[in-house]
């Protein structure tokens, strides 16, 4: 008799595969226990939906193709309230459409995961090519004050691993979590090893245990309320309006709004040590640092390794968690380097919080590249050299 | 509906089904939304529906506040998107009863595309769509259902657009249950809501309700007597309508031009999304 976990593995296929980043996100979701996916086709994210459509009925989950991305986001939030783990996947134009319901998920503390396989914009832009143009939309796209969690993998393997982490964070903090890759990584094939269950951690949302005196939006010290799924007899009212701890609308109350919205932000901001991930190469004896994320960071790693072999004092800070922004990590690097290079596949987005964290301690140079091509190691080396001549 | 003989009193209904801490309601004097809530409670009671296993979902607008007044799980979502959220709940947990409250603007304006596709997919939802001809919560702007030539804050010189017949749309799309009633008669809507809940597939019950505050006062329909008289004069049972269209004189037929048909327009069987998905899962599951 095979267990449910055995069936998941059987549905995904071989332990070692040569697959795309999009496939890896789907596999990560399945390993994390996602049983509900709602989506709408969009290049270059469609393959995530295709994999989920293939796998979910095999494991008795549910796949539903919605009429647009607004509905996809609505459906995963609704489904999450029945107690299941849910995901959708999209690209820039679809992510734009999801913004209102993303805010609803934040306000109603609904765990869910959104994969964005970014392409360039504005508008339809370059659908088949990679870009990182939604990094700030992720942070500020939905209206109102809020925090968001976003992870940025750099490889196919990591796309799978961080999708699992995204589900864990969504469950732990009862909030939507974003996994941001790009068209290059989404469509690139690499070796993928599906881990065994004892090689990764799984987190489940904390559920309410007693109906007696239950208040659906009252949180304890960790600021995350206990969850009561629909159908369990708790009779919870969920609203996007400002609500009190009982979940009842109190939209004209300044103190209740202030208390609620600050708690929603604080439950993330007070746990940044649990949420923020990054990788450092050549941090010691570093004069010029690169701060990069996503697929761009891979060429940076090569350049840094090659440069250090030649005796250059260069290093790389690869950001994995982009939001909440790792200010302290960036500030620490800024305090001991002469200059920072920020290569981005956009006209400059994450360079802004980097400059804010650096706070003038050293020059920060943006190296923008748009149009769908990646930064080459040569371009990065030249930019490093230019920066070195300026400051050293 | 033999159970109607042993109906609870209004006080007993309120005690059993309402979320008391949500009261008083936000509704204006003369608004018909209270009647819709009342009829829904009668239907729940008639079916003895398990409220622990029932979720009320709504969008944004006056009618979408109804989900909060019933003492069950409720989800007050974003404007126009109630059906998307409801579809997610029902697809993920088909054992739950999912009842949607929406309005004409919410359900057929901003949410029109979701209405179309949720019917096409035949999600097993009961949708109580309250049509008051206007965007009431924002103060009375023209809606997709606002009658031609009538006045609103955004049609100060009269509405030049044609109104949408939501039931005709639902019927065309193949919804297994489609009905429209005016609130002046309680029993037909109670029966329709109960039938809609029992229907395995998409059920649409459109309720015509007066909005004296936002719509009525700009159209000579501020006084309740006048409003109810207007609805009596402008609605016709579908059977009477068909009879006149088949056997009436040209003058009688022409007189029905602006009349709103009420009644049960469609009542048939069509396998739901949930049932078809369950069959598919049985075939492919490992």
XYZ file of C-alpha atoms in Angstrom:
678
model
C 0.000 0.000 0.000
C 1.660 3.219 -1.112
C 1.420 6.292 1.089
C 0.220 9.684 -0.071
C 3.812 10.924 -0.145
C 4.776 7.957 -2.340
C 1.998 8.890 -4.735
C 3.279 12.476 -4.926
C 6.681 11.191 -5.992
C 5.162 8.774 -8.462
C 3.107 11.635 -9.975
C 6.238 13.759 -10.438
C 8.275 10.957 -12.005
C 12.006 10.274 -11.770
C 14.034 11.496 -8.830
C 16.536 13.126 -11.157
C 15.128 15.050 -14.112
C 16.178 17.560 -16.762
C 13.405 20.126 -16.457
C 12.474 23.804 -16.675
C 12.263 26.303 -13.814
C 8.492 26.363 -14.287
C 8.333 22.597 -13.739
C 10.482 22.981 -10.647
C 8.022 25.460 -9.113
C 5.205 22.971 -9.693
C 7.233 20.156 -8.099
C 8.078 22.355 -5.127
C 4.381 23.046 -4.625
C 3.508 19.355 -4.788
C 6.261 18.478 -2.298
C 5.012 21.235 0.008
C 1.564 19.649 0.040
C -0.222 22.005 -2.354
C -3.457 20.357 -3.495
C -5.202 23.267 -5.195
C -4.062 25.306 -8.182
C -6.048 27.933 -10.089
C -4.478 29.627 -13.067
C -4.722 31.241 -16.445
C -2.317 30.640 -19.340
C 0.406 33.243 -19.841
C 3.878 33.055 -21.340
C 6.364 32.265 -19.837
C 4.525 30.832 -16.800
C 2.104 28.460 -18.529
C 4.176 25.354 -17.857
C 3.582 25.727 -14.118
C -0.159 25.367 -14.748
C 0.425 22.524 -17.204
C 2.405 20.510 -14.666
C -0.174 21.149 -11.953
C -3.025 20.165 -14.303
C -1.226 16.907 -14.982
C -0.240 16.067 -11.412
C -3.101 17.289 -9.207
C -5.836 14.849 -10.305
C -3.353 11.994 -9.869
C -2.988 12.911 -6.186
C -6.680 13.754 -5.692
C -6.081 17.485 -5.609
C -7.894 20.064 -7.699
C -6.797 22.078 -10.732
C -9.119 24.721 -12.085
C -8.443 26.986 -15.033
C -10.077 30.313 -14.374
C -11.256 32.997 -16.786
C -8.476 35.425 -15.880
C -5.808 36.113 -13.273
C -8.202 38.093 -11.087
C -10.332 34.977 -10.741
C -7.274 32.751 -10.279
C -6.143 34.799 -7.316
C -9.684 34.845 -5.901
C -10.024 31.087 -6.274
C -6.781 30.270 -4.445
C -7.765 32.546 -1.567
C -11.234 30.974 -1.338
C -9.769 27.462 -1.511
C -7.162 28.264 1.142
C -9.985 29.034 3.578
C -11.082 25.404 3.350
C -7.709 24.556 4.902
C -5.743 23.420 1.852
C -2.460 24.754 0.459
C -3.003 26.715 -2.737
C -0.969 28.287 -5.520
C -1.283 30.209 -8.771
C 1.344 31.180 -11.342
C 1.510 34.048 -13.777
C 3.689 36.646 -15.473
C 3.756 40.466 -15.436
C 0.399 41.316 -17.046
C -1.363 38.671 -14.971
C 0.412 39.763 -11.821
C -0.899 43.278 -12.476
C -4.427 41.865 -12.552
C -3.904 39.992 -9.293
C -3.036 43.043 -7.232
C -6.442 43.711 -5.673
C -7.006 40.142 -4.542
C -3.392 39.921 -3.380
C -4.222 42.774 -1.015
C -7.334 40.884 0.057
C -5.161 37.862 0.894
C -2.879 40.076 2.999
C -5.816 41.720 4.797
C -7.605 38.429 5.472
C -4.365 36.616 6.430
C -4.796 33.904 3.839
C -1.841 31.583 3.211
C -1.163 31.088 -0.515
C 1.741 31.148 -2.973
C 2.018 33.144 -6.198
C 4.722 32.332 -8.746
C 5.600 35.147 -11.136
C 7.741 34.129 -14.107
C 8.665 37.662 -15.060
C 8.856 39.062 -18.583
C 9.484 42.604 -19.672
C 6.932 45.378 -19.738
C 5.355 47.800 -19.679
C 2.224 46.221 -21.132
C 2.654 43.126 -23.316
C 6.358 43.851 -23.754
C 8.484 40.807 -24.574
C 6.435 37.772 -23.569
C 9.047 35.131 -24.356
C 12.064 36.782 -22.767
C 13.180 37.181 -19.193
C 13.198 40.377 -17.154
C 12.919 41.495 -13.543
C 10.488 44.351 -14.032
C 7.954 43.437 -11.330
C 10.273 43.637 -8.325
C 8.717 46.883 -7.094
C 5.192 45.988 -8.174
C 5.546 43.008 -5.860
C 6.333 45.358 -3.003
C 3.897 48.164 -3.678
C 1.470 46.900 -6.323
C -1.560 46.394 -4.150
C -2.999 49.474 -2.520
C -2.604 50.379 1.119
C 0.052 49.804 3.752
C 1.378 46.268 3.838
C 4.387 43.995 3.941
C 4.989 41.167 1.487
C 7.326 38.177 1.382
C 9.148 37.473 -1.872
C 11.786 34.870 -2.706
C 14.007 34.977 -5.764
C 15.634 31.685 -6.863
C 18.635 31.551 -9.191
C 18.466 27.983 -10.496
C 15.968 25.293 -11.413
C 16.856 23.327 -8.286
C 16.459 26.402 -6.124
C 13.128 27.269 -7.769
C 11.799 23.990 -6.399
C 13.413 24.400 -2.982
C 12.254 27.982 -2.520
C 8.707 27.147 -3.596
C 8.634 24.726 -0.643
C 10.012 27.487 1.587
C 7.374 29.879 0.216
C 4.605 27.527 1.317
C 6.205 27.211 4.746
C 6.395 30.986 5.177
C 2.809 31.416 3.902
C 1.585 28.876 6.444
C 3.704 30.207 9.302
C 2.747 33.853 8.898
C -0.687 33.413 7.262
C 0.144 35.641 4.347
C 0.606 35.372 0.569
C 4.190 34.613 -0.457
C 5.684 35.402 -3.855
C 8.201 33.277 -5.760
C 9.751 35.424 -8.476
C 11.727 33.930 -11.321
C 11.975 35.146 -14.926
C 11.381 33.856 -18.430
C 14.974 32.682 -18.738
C 14.955 30.632 -15.568
C 11.358 29.546 -16.126
C 12.154 28.047 -19.520
C 15.737 26.957 -18.892
C 16.322 23.227 -18.393
C 18.717 22.044 -15.705
C 19.308 18.966 -13.655
C 16.780 18.705 -10.861
C 17.012 16.311 -7.942
C 13.750 15.759 -6.100
C 14.650 15.620 -2.402
C 13.523 12.970 0.056
C 10.984 14.008 2.669
C 13.595 14.044 5.436
C 15.685 16.523 3.460
C 13.314 19.446 3.885
C 11.000 20.895 6.477
C 7.238 21.366 6.120
C 5.241 23.918 8.091
C 1.459 23.824 8.558
C -0.729 26.729 9.652
C -1.683 26.687 13.323
C -5.336 25.756 13.588
C -7.810 26.809 16.240
C -8.622 24.021 18.656
C -11.734 25.223 20.452
C -14.801 27.104 19.246
C -15.323 28.438 22.756
C -14.428 32.111 22.763
C -12.672 31.805 19.408
C -11.858 35.153 17.825
C -10.631 34.583 14.271
C -8.321 37.592 14.061
C -7.009 37.719 17.615
C -3.299 36.979 17.681
C -0.997 36.002 20.491
C 2.609 37.000 20.934
C 3.664 35.777 17.510
C 1.043 38.116 15.977
C -0.420 35.299 13.815
C -4.036 34.306 14.616
C -5.025 30.638 14.789
C -6.819 29.504 11.643
C -10.281 27.927 11.501
C -11.135 26.457 8.104
C -14.560 26.939 6.558
C -16.869 24.066 7.343
C -15.396 23.304 10.780
C -18.199 24.998 12.697
C -16.324 28.117 13.772
C -18.612 30.320 11.658
C -15.939 32.834 10.774
C -16.712 36.005 8.877
C -13.864 37.057 6.612
C -13.834 40.553 5.160
C -11.379 42.820 3.373
C -12.798 45.714 5.360
C -10.952 46.860 8.434
C -12.161 44.399 11.067
C -11.851 43.780 14.777
C -10.485 40.604 16.351
C -13.884 38.947 15.975
C -13.683 39.613 12.234
C -16.522 42.143 12.256
C -16.253 45.245 10.059
C -15.053 48.346 11.908
C -14.098 50.416 8.917
C -14.646 53.808 10.563
C -12.450 53.099 13.584
C -9.008 54.685 13.513
C -7.613 52.682 16.467
C -8.833 49.334 15.135
C -7.440 50.063 11.668
C -4.140 51.184 13.142
C -3.866 48.121 15.366
C -4.807 45.679 12.580
C -2.596 47.064 9.817
C 0.399 47.467 12.120
C 0.005 43.882 13.323
C -0.147 42.623 9.720
C 3.113 44.439 9.001
C 4.762 43.544 12.304
C 4.123 39.812 12.041
C 6.526 39.910 9.085
C 8.898 42.665 10.212
C 9.488 41.100 13.637
C 10.441 37.787 12.036
C 12.896 38.959 9.419
C 15.580 36.716 10.919
C 13.380 33.739 10.048
C 12.413 35.035 6.617
C 15.530 36.644 5.170
C 17.873 34.421 3.183
C 20.984 35.386 1.284
C 24.308 33.969 0.121
C 27.751 35.567 0.412
C 30.823 34.877 -1.715
C 34.124 36.550 -1.093
C 32.812 38.599 1.788
C 36.238 38.658 3.405
C 38.793 41.163 2.120
C 36.343 42.574 -0.361
C 36.750 46.021 -1.882
C 34.135 45.932 -4.607
C 30.909 44.044 -4.015
C 28.195 42.965 -6.373
C 24.684 42.753 -4.974
C 22.493 40.685 -7.267
C 19.497 38.356 -7.268
C 17.753 35.876 -9.549
C 19.410 34.527 -12.649
C 21.703 37.561 -12.895
C 23.481 36.422 -9.750
C 24.811 33.328 -11.519
C 27.024 35.232 -13.939
C 28.042 37.432 -11.000
C 29.186 34.378 -9.076
C 31.398 33.304 -11.986
C 32.866 36.783 -12.316
C 33.604 37.018 -8.599
C 35.226 33.591 -8.449
C 37.307 34.276 -11.516
C 38.252 37.750 -10.248
C 39.382 36.464 -6.878
C 41.523 33.841 -8.606
C 43.232 36.770 -10.318
C 43.714 38.445 -6.937
C 40.921 41.019 -7.204
C 39.171 41.839 -3.963
C 35.647 41.344 -5.217
C 32.645 39.685 -3.595
C 29.009 38.873 -4.172
C 25.981 39.272 -1.937
C 23.195 37.250 -3.521
C 19.806 38.285 -2.195
C 17.341 35.401 -1.985
C 14.649 37.077 0.087
C 13.970 40.414 -1.568
C 10.981 41.420 0.568
C 11.119 42.093 3.463
C 14.316 43.806 2.344
C 17.529 42.695 4.092
C 18.656 46.218 5.067
C 21.000 45.083 7.794
C 22.845 42.621 5.598
C 23.339 45.238 2.899
C 24.397 47.828 5.471
C 26.978 45.406 6.865
C 28.502 44.942 3.412
C 28.386 48.672 2.727
C 30.375 49.325 5.890
C 33.398 47.348 4.695
C 33.544 47.709 0.900
C 34.646 50.606 -1.276
C 31.820 50.381 -3.810
C 28.820 48.277 -4.779
C 27.713 47.200 -8.253
C 24.045 46.350 -8.739
C 23.298 44.569 -12.014
C 19.559 44.359 -12.703
C 17.438 43.179 -15.620
C 15.340 46.350 -15.375
C 16.020 50.086 -15.347
C 16.798 50.015 -11.631
C 14.416 48.719 -8.986
C 16.175 46.910 -6.137
C 19.004 49.431 -6.407
C 16.697 51.823 -4.540
C 16.319 49.871 -1.272
C 20.029 48.998 -1.612
C 20.932 52.697 -1.757
C 18.638 53.337 1.188
C 20.378 50.627 3.227
C 23.862 51.727 2.110
C 22.963 55.249 3.238
C 25.889 56.903 1.507
C 28.566 54.692 3.074
C 29.940 53.915 -0.397
C 29.074 54.553 -4.047
C 26.404 52.275 -5.561
C 26.495 51.782 -9.326
C 23.516 50.407 -11.198
C 24.163 48.241 -14.248
C 20.870 48.019 -16.061
C 20.195 45.645 -18.881
C 16.828 45.303 -20.550
C 15.644 43.789 -23.801
C 15.650 40.167 -22.772
C 19.363 39.356 -22.661
C 21.244 38.405 -19.542
C 24.274 40.262 -18.219
C 27.356 38.540 -19.634
C 30.386 37.826 -17.423
C 32.420 40.157 -19.644
C 30.015 43.044 -19.118
C 30.015 42.452 -15.394
C 33.837 42.250 -15.267
C 34.097 45.508 -17.183
C 31.650 47.231 -14.872
C 33.578 45.990 -11.848
C 36.818 47.249 -13.338
C 35.278 50.649 -14.082
C 34.023 50.900 -10.526
C 37.400 49.815 -9.152
C 39.188 52.532 -11.132
C 36.788 55.109 -9.739
C 37.138 54.286 -6.077
C 40.376 52.402 -5.450
C -42.808 22.618 0.465
C -45.089 20.968 3.009
C -42.724 22.263 5.664
C -44.149 25.739 5.219
C -46.947 24.679 7.534
C -44.502 24.367 10.433
C -42.479 27.509 9.774
C -40.653 29.104 12.644
C -41.820 32.502 13.793
C -39.803 35.485 12.610
C -38.262 35.788 16.071
C -37.230 32.132 16.084
C -35.700 32.513 12.629
C -33.686 35.518 13.703
C -32.503 33.729 16.812
C -31.450 30.634 14.874
C -29.799 32.054 11.804
C -28.526 35.588 12.341
C -25.142 36.877 13.509
C -26.510 39.231 16.125
C -23.375 41.266 16.700
C -23.599 42.481 13.082
C -26.878 44.290 13.694
C -28.296 46.820 12.998
C -27.958 46.411 9.243
C -26.603 49.107 6.971
C -29.814 49.092 4.911
C -31.903 52.223 4.298
C -35.633 52.543 5.008
C -37.668 50.911 2.274
C -34.755 48.829 0.983
C -35.684 45.319 -0.127
C -32.505 43.594 1.040
C -34.017 42.676 4.408
C -36.746 40.798 2.573
C -34.152 38.880 0.570
C -32.347 37.932 3.770
C -35.646 36.918 5.336
C -36.621 34.723 2.371
C -33.175 33.139 2.397
C -33.577 32.229 6.075
C -36.984 30.672 5.372
C -35.381 28.589 2.643
C -32.490 27.505 4.902
C -34.982 26.511 7.550
C -37.190 24.697 5.090
C -34.187 22.606 4.011
C -32.804 22.352 7.556
C -29.453 23.166 6.006
C -26.434 22.581 8.273
C -25.036 26.073 8.793
C -21.741 24.616 10.018
C -21.281 23.233 6.500
C -22.518 26.299 4.606
C -20.448 29.276 3.441
C -21.968 32.583 2.371
C -19.796 34.466 -0.094
C -20.315 37.982 -1.431
C -18.595 40.773 -3.315
C -18.920 44.484 -2.583
C -22.057 46.594 -2.408
C -25.199 46.802 -0.300
C -26.364 43.294 -1.171
C -22.905 41.892 -0.509
C -23.274 42.835 3.142
C -25.857 40.059 3.457
C -23.155 37.400 3.905
C -22.235 38.924 7.256
C -25.724 38.810 8.725
C -26.062 35.032 8.546
C -24.423 33.173 11.418
C -22.299 30.856 9.293
C -18.859 30.958 7.689
C -18.868 34.025 5.473
C -16.545 35.643 2.993
C -17.019 39.274 2.009
C -14.599 39.508 -0.909
C -13.578 42.103 -3.493
C -15.884 43.950 -5.890
C -17.240 41.633 -8.562
C -15.140 38.623 -7.609
C -17.407 36.688 -5.261
C -17.899 33.909 -7.805
C -14.150 33.410 -8.195
C -13.666 33.015 -4.433
C -16.790 30.858 -4.178
C -15.536 28.638 -6.999
C -12.271 28.117 -5.137
C -14.093 27.160 -1.934
C -16.489 24.793 -3.695
C -13.874 23.164 -5.934
C -11.548 22.586 -2.982
C -14.296 21.341 -0.658
C -17.316 20.135 -2.683
C -19.093 18.935 0.472
C -19.731 22.500 1.581
C -22.894 24.346 0.565
C -21.805 27.614 -1.008
C -24.339 30.427 -1.337
C -23.394 33.703 -2.997
C -25.015 37.063 -2.394
C -24.240 39.611 -5.059
C -25.786 42.657 -6.667
C -26.497 43.736 -10.218
C -23.408 45.925 -10.425
C -21.205 43.487 -8.504
C -22.441 40.359 -10.237
C -23.205 41.483 -13.771
C -21.115 44.649 -14.179
C -17.605 44.356 -12.794
C -18.163 40.637 -12.202
C -19.899 39.892 -15.505
C -17.086 37.799 -16.932
C -16.937 35.665 -13.793
C -20.710 35.161 -13.989
C -20.409 33.983 -17.574
C -17.638 31.509 -16.894
C -18.927 30.234 -13.557
C -22.186 29.331 -15.296
C -20.345 27.805 -18.265
C -18.273 25.708 -15.873
C -21.494 24.870 -14.012
C -20.060 25.318 -10.539
C -22.427 23.966 -7.913
C -23.219 27.357 -6.376
C -26.451 29.078 -5.409
C -26.289 32.703 -6.454
C -28.819 35.159 -5.061
C -28.314 38.212 -7.242
C -30.110 41.264 -5.932
C -31.031 43.725 -8.654
C -31.950 47.236 -7.526
C -31.151 48.904 -10.888
C -28.278 50.921 -9.434
C -24.970 51.151 -7.579
C -26.587 51.867 -4.240
C -23.650 51.922 -1.852
C -21.847 54.603 -3.833
C -24.972 56.725 -3.960
C -26.952 55.763 -7.043
C -24.908 55.599 -10.242
C -26.051 53.932 -13.477
C -25.585 50.148 -13.479
C -25.727 47.561 -16.286
C -29.339 46.985 -15.236
C -30.512 50.599 -15.001
C -33.638 50.939 -17.179
C -33.251 52.997 -20.319
C -34.056 56.711 -19.938
C -34.068 56.592 -16.141
C -32.038 58.939 -13.994
C -29.037 58.366 -11.783
C -26.182 60.516 -10.501
C -24.136 59.559 -13.556
C -27.044 59.757 -16.014
C -28.399 63.164 -15.001
C -30.008 63.587 -18.447
C -31.373 60.045 -18.632
C -29.729 56.664 -19.273
C -28.975 56.082 -22.968
C -27.772 52.487 -22.482
C -29.812 49.288 -22.762
C -30.172 47.231 -19.579
C -28.880 43.688 -19.250
C -31.346 40.825 -18.749
C -29.244 38.735 -16.368
C -31.623 35.759 -16.304
C -31.737 35.589 -20.100
C -27.942 35.514 -20.100
C -27.819 32.745 -17.497
C -30.451 30.762 -19.377
C -28.520 31.040 -22.630
C -25.347 29.896 -20.906
C -27.102 26.752 -19.722
C -27.459 27.389 -16.001
C -29.539 24.477 -14.660
C -31.672 26.730 -12.469
C -32.675 30.312 -13.315
C -35.444 32.308 -11.644
C -36.374 35.935 -11.069
C -38.791 37.246 -8.476
C -39.917 40.515 -6.991
C -39.905 40.750 -3.194
C -43.625 41.583 -2.987
C -44.418 37.862 -3.028
C -42.514 35.867 -0.381
C -43.312 32.272 -1.230
C -42.082 31.993 -4.838
C -38.625 33.341 -3.977
C -38.393 31.176 -0.834
C -39.221 28.161 -2.937
C -36.744 29.180 -5.641
C -33.919 29.747 -3.171
C -34.584 26.318 -1.659
C -34.688 24.722 -5.107
C -31.511 26.554 -6.058
C -29.673 25.247 -3.000
C -30.828 21.715 -3.777
C -29.857 21.954 -7.445
C -26.564 20.184 -8.157
C -25.091 22.838 -10.421
C -25.294 26.576 -10.927
C -28.501 28.172 -9.652
C -29.288 31.851 -10.191
C -32.111 33.539 -8.334
C -32.397 37.187 -9.337
C -34.326 39.256 -6.819
C -35.821 42.577 -7.852
C -35.648 44.895 -4.868
C -36.547 48.554 -4.561
C -33.891 51.106 -3.685
C -35.898 54.194 -2.773
C -32.875 56.100 -1.466
C -30.366 55.866 -4.303
C -32.480 54.933 -7.329
C -36.117 55.611 -6.495
C -35.950 59.222 -5.499
C -34.451 60.252 -8.826
C -37.141 58.386 -10.730
C -40.388 59.243 -8.978
C -40.180 56.069 -6.927
C -39.383 57.357 -3.472
C -42.639 56.408 -1.752
C -43.013 52.724 -0.980
C -46.591 52.526 -2.307
C -45.474 54.062 -5.604
C -42.487 51.753 -5.868
C -44.392 48.581 -5.192
C -47.100 49.717 -7.638
C -44.369 50.275 -10.249
C -43.055 46.742 -9.787
C -46.575 45.282 -9.985
C -47.161 47.141 -13.236
C -43.787 46.385 -14.770
C -43.462 42.677 -13.992
C -45.283 39.759 -15.541
C -45.183 36.046 -14.843
C -43.360 34.165 -17.564
C -46.419 31.997 -18.305
C -48.643 35.041 -18.760
C -45.994 36.635 -20.923
C -45.735 33.585 -23.174
C -49.506 33.360 -23.385
C -49.839 36.955 -24.542
C -46.915 36.658 -26.956
C -48.531 33.608 -28.537
C -52.176 34.523 -28.471
C -52.389 38.274 -27.713
C -53.219 41.080 -30.091
C -50.408 43.215 -31.553
C -51.364 45.955 -29.059
C -51.204 43.553 -26.115
C -47.846 42.265 -27.277
C -46.479 45.772 -27.774
C -47.564 46.663 -24.236
C -45.132 44.070 -22.882
C -42.158 45.844 -24.413
C -40.711 47.214 -21.172
C -42.114 44.550 -18.898
C -39.785 42.454 -16.757
C -40.552 38.737 -16.808
C -40.581 36.922 -13.481
C -40.809 33.245 -12.665
C -38.677 30.129 -13.053
C -37.039 30.297 -16.476
C -34.963 27.157 -16.372
C -34.963 24.041 -14.216
C -32.995 21.153 -15.659
C -30.133 18.809 -14.846
C -26.538 19.293 -15.979
C -23.550 17.626 -14.378
C -21.585 20.092 -12.278
C -17.873 20.904 -12.465
C -17.382 19.241 -9.088
C -19.052 16.021 -10.197
C -17.120 15.909 -13.458
C -13.830 16.607 -11.645
C -14.557 13.808 -9.178
C -15.141 11.420 -12.083
C -11.889 12.499 -13.714
C -9.979 12.001 -10.460
C -11.400 8.495 -10.097
C -10.067 7.707 -13.573
C -6.531 9.079 -13.234
C -5.635 8.965 -9.539
C -2.651 6.884 -8.547
